[in-house]
Structures are given as structure tokens and as C-alpha cells.
Amino acid sequence: ELKVEQNPLFLSMQEGKNYTIYCNYSTTSDRLYWYRQDPGKSLESLFVLLSNGAVKQEGRLMASLDTKARLSTLHITAAVHDLSATYFCAGRDTNSGYALNFGKGTSLLVTP
Amino acid sequence: NAGVTQTPKFRVLKTGQSMTLLCAQDMNHEYMYWYRQDPGMGLRLIHYSVGEGTTAKGEVPDGYNVSRLKKQNFLLGLESAAPSQTSVYFCASSYSRANYGYTFGSGTRLTVV
């Protein structure tokens, strides 16, 4: 069974600072996903990483994938308040109908 | 194109009552999933379906039943609600295993008192 672990679970950072969220997964997953969730809302897709070494960037967020280390990272550059949200990584479980297995999420608060 | 629609959006049940949550998608997706989200737990898979007429158990299936009689609808039933089933429920769908996109519904907030 695919297990996904994120750290940290809570992150408070100042505007303008950089930080990285880590996502480890236990077995092979052919794809790795990052989502954002605002309070009371559904999940918003941020990135889909398909292969080893994949790197994707959107604004102040950059995601990367190392399949050999079973590690994905979400790097935040020069954080702004609008990035405050909960971020989830998820791997695809081929043994459960290709369902996404989620980490517990990282609750990010960006303060002035 | 509505995507994935969940009904109802909110519901309060008394312990022991039953209800059905409906997930409807208009994208001709084969795969459908029910998740529950609890604080600090991420999203956990309850049941899933890989096509019309098929269902299977996920990580936390106890207390829930599902049906997928029509391709576009995936129903989640609670036969005898318990306070432990207080949660936010999300439905998701995907076109096929080769497709990498998942579409999520807006969620159903269920409180069991």
C-alpha cells in the first residue's frame, strides 16, 4: 500500500522568506500530485509530476520529483500572504483503482 | 459542463439515521472515488469504482456502502450514522488510468449529532 508522508505539518513563515515542504512516499508511484486547499473549499490542482527529475514552476511555487529517493518537494519563494493555505501531496495507488493517496497536508501561514 | 457535483452540500444527521450522498459527473469518467477529510488526517479513501457496476473498498470503508448503477453517478450511503462519521466528504473522478487529471467535487459537510 502506498503511504505518503509530508513534513512539516504546520508552517508559519514571514512574507518574503523561502521554504520547502517535503513529501516522501513508501512505494513506487508513477505520478506525484500537489494540491492546494483553502479553508472550506475543495482541492485545487497545482502540479502533476510524471517522471524522475521533473520540475514544474508556477509563480512562487516550484515542485520537483526524485523517484529514486521517493521524494517530492514544494519550494516556496518569497512567500506572500495569498499563499496561506493547506498543501497536500498525493501519490497514485495502482492497487486501489489508481486512487490518490494523500499526505496529511501542510498548513501554511504566511505572516507580514 | 458542470464537472463533479455533490449533493447535498451540508447535512446534519442524528445518530442512527441513514442518508445517501450523491456524486454526479458529466465528463464520461470511468473512475470515481469517495474520500473523507478530517482535521489533520488528509483525505482518506472510503470506496472507489473503476467503472459502471463496479465498486471496491478503500482505506476506511466501515459504516459506508456505495453503488454505481450508472456511469455518471456514484452514491455513498450511511445506513446508521455515527458521530465518528462527522466529516467532510469529497468525491473525485478520473477519465482513465492513463489520464493524469482528477476532478474533485466541492464537498459535503456532514455532522452527526
GROMACS .gro file of C-alpha atoms in nm:
model
  225
    1GLU     CA    1   0.000   0.000   0.000
    2LEU     CA    2   0.128   0.343  -0.090
    3LYS     CA    3   0.194   0.563   0.211
    4VAL     CA    4   0.260   0.935   0.177
    5GLU     CA    5   0.421   1.147   0.446
    6GLN     CA    6   0.453   1.522   0.444
    7ASN     CA    7   0.656   1.747   0.662
    8PRO     CA    8   0.624   1.983   0.819
    9LEU     CA    9   0.253   1.959   0.903
   10PHE     CA   10   0.242   2.321   1.016
   11LEU     CA   11   0.448   2.605   0.884
   12SER     CA   12   0.443   2.968   0.981
   13MET     CA   13   0.666   3.188   0.774
   14GLN     CA   14   0.724   3.553   0.715
   15GLU     CA   15   0.648   3.722   0.391
   16GLY     CA   16   0.948   3.731   0.164
   17LYS     CA   17   1.107   3.416   0.303
   18ASN     CA   18   1.172   3.088   0.125
   19TYR     CA   19   1.078   2.744   0.246
   20THR     CA   20   1.037   2.385   0.130
   21ILE     CA   21   0.768   2.128   0.202
   22TYR     CA   22   0.879   1.767   0.176
   23CYS     CA   23   0.677   1.469   0.060
   24ASN     CA   24   0.804   1.114   0.099
   25TYR     CA   25   0.624   0.812  -0.036
   26SER     CA   26   0.670   0.448   0.051
   27THR     CA   27   0.643   0.255  -0.273
   28THR     CA   28   0.662   0.327  -0.639
   29SER     CA   29   0.409   0.580  -0.760
   30ASP     CA   30   0.402   0.663  -1.127
   31ARG     CA   31   0.286   1.017  -1.063
   32LEU     CA   32   0.302   1.267  -0.782
   33TYR     CA   33   0.047   1.541  -0.730
   34TRP     CA   34   0.037   1.865  -0.536
   35TYR     CA   35  -0.287   2.030  -0.436
   36ARG     CA   36  -0.383   2.344  -0.254
   37GLN     CA   37  -0.687   2.376  -0.030
   38ASP     CA   38  -0.828   2.696   0.114
   39PRO     CA   39  -1.049   2.675   0.426
   40GLY     CA   40  -1.392   2.539   0.347
   41LYS     CA   41  -1.304   2.480  -0.017
   42SER     CA   42  -1.226   2.188  -0.240
   43LEU     CA   43  -0.885   2.091  -0.371
   44GLU     CA   44  -0.713   2.292  -0.639
   45SER     CA   45  -0.461   2.111  -0.855
   46LEU     CA   46  -0.117   2.272  -0.856
   47PHE     CA   47   0.123   2.027  -1.018
   48VAL     CA   48   0.141   1.679  -1.163
   49LEU     CA   49   0.491   1.533  -1.175
   50LEU     CA   50   0.527   1.244  -1.413
   51SER     CA   51   0.888   1.138  -1.416
   52ASN     CA   52   1.214   1.138  -1.229
   53GLY     CA   53   1.376   1.476  -1.225
   54ALA     CA   54   1.058   1.655  -1.323
   55VAL     CA   55   1.044   2.016  -1.215
   56LYS     CA   56   0.744   2.244  -1.256
   57GLN     CA   57   0.703   2.605  -1.158
   58GLU     CA   58   0.403   2.830  -1.124
   59GLY     CA   59   0.459   3.174  -0.981
   60ARG     CA   60   0.627   3.145  -0.642
   61LEU     CA   61   0.581   2.768  -0.623
   62MET     CA   62   0.814   2.509  -0.766
   63ALA     CA   63   0.769   2.134  -0.739
   64SER     CA   64   1.022   1.863  -0.809
   65LEU     CA   65   1.031   1.485  -0.808
   66ASP     CA   66   1.307   1.238  -0.729
   67THR     CA   67   1.167   0.891  -0.788
   68LYS     CA   68   1.481   0.714  -0.672
   69ALA     CA   69   1.461   0.882  -0.332
   70ARG     CA   70   1.080   0.865  -0.341
   71LEU     CA   71   1.076   1.232  -0.255
   72SER     CA   72   0.894   1.532  -0.389
   73THR     CA   73   0.943   1.889  -0.274
   74LEU     CA   74   0.733   2.201  -0.299
   75HIS     CA   75   0.951   2.508  -0.275
   76ILE     CA   76   0.804   2.845  -0.189
   77THR     CA   77   0.997   3.150  -0.297
   78ALA     CA   78   0.947   3.493  -0.140
   79ALA     CA   79   0.622   3.396   0.028
   80VAL     CA   80   0.323   3.627   0.020
   81HIS     CA   81   0.009   3.618   0.234
   82ASP     CA   82  -0.201   3.485  -0.053
   83LEU     CA   83  -0.008   3.158  -0.035
   84SER     CA   84  -0.155   3.083   0.308
   85ALA     CA   85  -0.345   2.756   0.263
   86THR     CA   86  -0.309   2.384   0.321
   87TYR     CA   87  -0.094   2.197   0.071
   88PHE     CA   88  -0.129   1.828   0.002
   89CYS     CA   89   0.088   1.590  -0.190
   90ALA     CA   90  -0.056   1.266  -0.322
   91GLY     CA   91   0.069   0.958  -0.498
   92ARG     CA   92  -0.133   0.735  -0.725
   93ASP     CA   93  -0.209   0.390  -0.585
   94THR     CA   94  -0.227   0.137  -0.867
   95ASN     CA   95  -0.370  -0.120  -0.622
   96SER     CA   96  -0.674   0.092  -0.539
   97GLY     CA   97  -0.815   0.180  -0.876
   98TYR     CA   98  -0.550   0.446  -0.928
   99ALA     CA   99  -0.687   0.641  -0.635
  100LEU     CA  100  -0.482   0.924  -0.493
  101ASN     CA  101  -0.324   0.856  -0.154
  102PHE     CA  102  -0.277   1.184   0.028
  103GLY     CA  103  -0.034   1.306   0.285
  104LYS     CA  104  -0.181   1.472   0.591
  105GLY     CA  105  -0.122   1.815   0.450
  106THR     CA  106   0.094   2.111   0.539
  107SER     CA  107  -0.091   2.406   0.686
  108LEU     CA  108   0.096   2.716   0.573
  109LEU     CA  109   0.050   3.057   0.730
  110VAL     CA  110   0.236   3.349   0.581
  111THR     CA  111   0.258   3.647   0.813
  112PRO     CA  112   0.371   4.006   0.750
  113ASN     CA  113  -2.000   2.142  -1.830
  114ALA     CA  114  -2.064   2.105  -1.456
  115GLY     CA  115  -1.774   1.869  -1.375
  116VAL     CA  116  -1.832   1.683  -1.048
  117THR     CA  117  -2.140   1.779  -0.850
  118GLN     CA  118  -2.201   1.665  -0.494
  119THR     CA  119  -2.533   1.683  -0.318
  120PRO     CA  120  -2.614   1.784  -0.056
  121LYS     CA  121  -2.353   2.040   0.042
  122PHE     CA  122  -2.441   2.034   0.411
  123ARG     CA  123  -2.635   1.792   0.627
  124VAL     CA  124  -2.695   1.732   0.996
  125LEU     CA  125  -2.800   1.380   1.096
  126LYS     CA  126  -2.898   1.226   1.422
  127THR     CA  127  -2.714   0.916   1.536
  128GLY     CA  128  -2.871   0.610   1.376
  129GLN     CA  129  -3.025   0.793   1.083
  130SER     CA  130  -2.941   0.698   0.728
  131MET     CA  131  -2.863   0.908   0.425
  132THR     CA  132  -2.717   0.894   0.077
  133LEU     CA  133  -2.464   1.131  -0.071
  134LEU     CA  134  -2.473   1.172  -0.447
  135CYS     CA  135  -2.177   1.234  -0.671
  136ALA     CA  136  -2.259   1.310  -1.033
  137GLN     CA  137  -2.012   1.373  -1.314
  138ASP     CA  138  -2.082   1.469  -1.674
  139MET     CA  139  -1.735   1.405  -1.817
  140ASN     CA  140  -1.777   1.037  -1.905
  141HIS     CA  141  -1.516   0.945  -1.646
  142GLU     CA  142  -1.462   0.577  -1.572
  143TYR     CA  143  -1.307   0.606  -1.228
  144MET     CA  144  -1.482   0.756  -0.930
  145TYR     CA  145  -1.379   0.789  -0.567
  146TRP     CA  146  -1.519   0.882  -0.229
  147TYR     CA  147  -1.293   1.038   0.033
  148ARG     CA  148  -1.344   1.172   0.379
  149GLN     CA  149  -1.142   1.457   0.521
  150ASP     CA  150  -1.088   1.502   0.891
  151PRO     CA  151  -0.869   1.766   1.056
  152GLY     CA  152  -0.504   1.666   1.050
  153MET     CA  153  -0.574   1.344   0.860
  154GLY     CA  154  -0.563   1.447   0.498
  155LEU     CA  155  -0.808   1.278   0.264
  156ARG     CA  156  -0.872   0.908   0.314
  157LEU     CA  157  -1.025   0.681   0.054
  158ILE     CA  158  -1.356   0.523   0.153
  159HIS     CA  159  -1.463   0.338  -0.163
  160TYR     CA  160  -1.387   0.358  -0.528
  161SER     CA  161  -1.523   0.243  -0.861
  162VAL     CA  162  -1.337   0.163  -1.180
  163GLY     CA  163  -1.645   0.152  -1.398
  164GLU     CA  164  -2.021   0.122  -1.409
  165GLY     CA  165  -2.142  -0.160  -1.189
  166THR     CA  166  -1.812  -0.198  -1.000
  167THR     CA  167  -1.716  -0.089  -0.651
  168ALA     CA  168  -1.432  -0.169  -0.413
  169LYS     CA  169  -1.326  -0.085  -0.060
  170GLY     CA  170  -1.067   0.176   0.017
  171GLU     CA  171  -0.878   0.251   0.335
  172VAL     CA  172  -1.174   0.336   0.562
  173PRO     CA  173  -1.487   0.157   0.429
  174ASP     CA  174  -1.654   0.055   0.756
  175GLY     CA  175  -2.000   0.204   0.805
  176TYR     CA  176  -2.039   0.301   0.439
  177ASN     CA  177  -2.184   0.140   0.131
  178VAL     CA  178  -2.164   0.253  -0.229
  179SER     CA  179  -2.328   0.189  -0.560
  180ARG     CA  180  -2.253   0.278  -0.919
  181LEU     CA  181  -2.554   0.172  -1.120
  182LYS     CA  182  -2.498   0.444  -1.378
  183LYS     CA  183  -2.160   0.552  -1.505
  184GLN     CA  184  -2.217   0.915  -1.418
  185ASN     CA  185  -2.332   0.861  -1.058
  186PHE     CA  186  -2.152   0.729  -0.753
  187LEU     CA  187  -2.361   0.706  -0.437
  188LEU     CA  188  -2.227   0.687  -0.084
  189GLY     CA  189  -2.465   0.554   0.179
  190LEU     CA  190  -2.458   0.568   0.555
  191GLU     CA  191  -2.700   0.309   0.690
  192SER     CA  192  -2.677   0.404   1.058
  193ALA     CA  193  -2.487   0.726   1.109
  194ALA     CA  194  -2.243   0.758   1.398
  195PRO     CA  195  -2.075   1.070   1.539
  196SER     CA  196  -1.742   0.930   1.412
  197GLN     CA  197  -1.874   0.983   1.060
  198THR     CA  198  -1.884   1.358   1.110
  199SER     CA  199  -1.654   1.474   0.835
  200VAL     CA  200  -1.624   1.649   0.502
  201TYR     CA  201  -1.680   1.411   0.214
  202PHE     CA  202  -1.524   1.463  -0.127
  203CYS     CA  203  -1.596   1.285  -0.447
  204ALA     CA  204  -1.343   1.271  -0.728
  205SER     CA  205  -1.336   1.126  -1.077
  206SER     CA  206  -1.083   1.045  -1.344
  207TYR     CA  207  -1.124   0.956  -1.710
  208SER     CA  208  -0.897   0.653  -1.714
  209ARG     CA  209  -0.581   0.516  -1.559
  210ALA     CA  210  -0.381   0.667  -1.841
  211ASN     CA  211  -0.523   1.010  -1.780
  212TYR     CA  212  -0.348   1.205  -1.510
  213GLY     CA  213  -0.622   1.451  -1.419
  214TYR     CA  214  -0.860   1.415  -1.127
  215THR     CA  215  -1.167   1.634  -1.082
  216PHE     CA  216  -1.294   1.695  -0.730
  217GLY     CA  217  -1.639   1.793  -0.617
  218SER     CA  218  -1.698   2.083  -0.382
  219GLY     CA  219  -1.756   1.857  -0.082
  220THR     CA  220  -2.036   1.765   0.158
  221ARG     CA  221  -2.006   1.872   0.518
  222LEU     CA  222  -2.182   1.612   0.734
  223THR     CA  223  -2.241   1.644   1.105
  224VAL     CA  224  -2.378   1.354   1.307
  225VAL     CA  225  -2.515   1.451   1.647
   0.00000   0.00000   0.00000
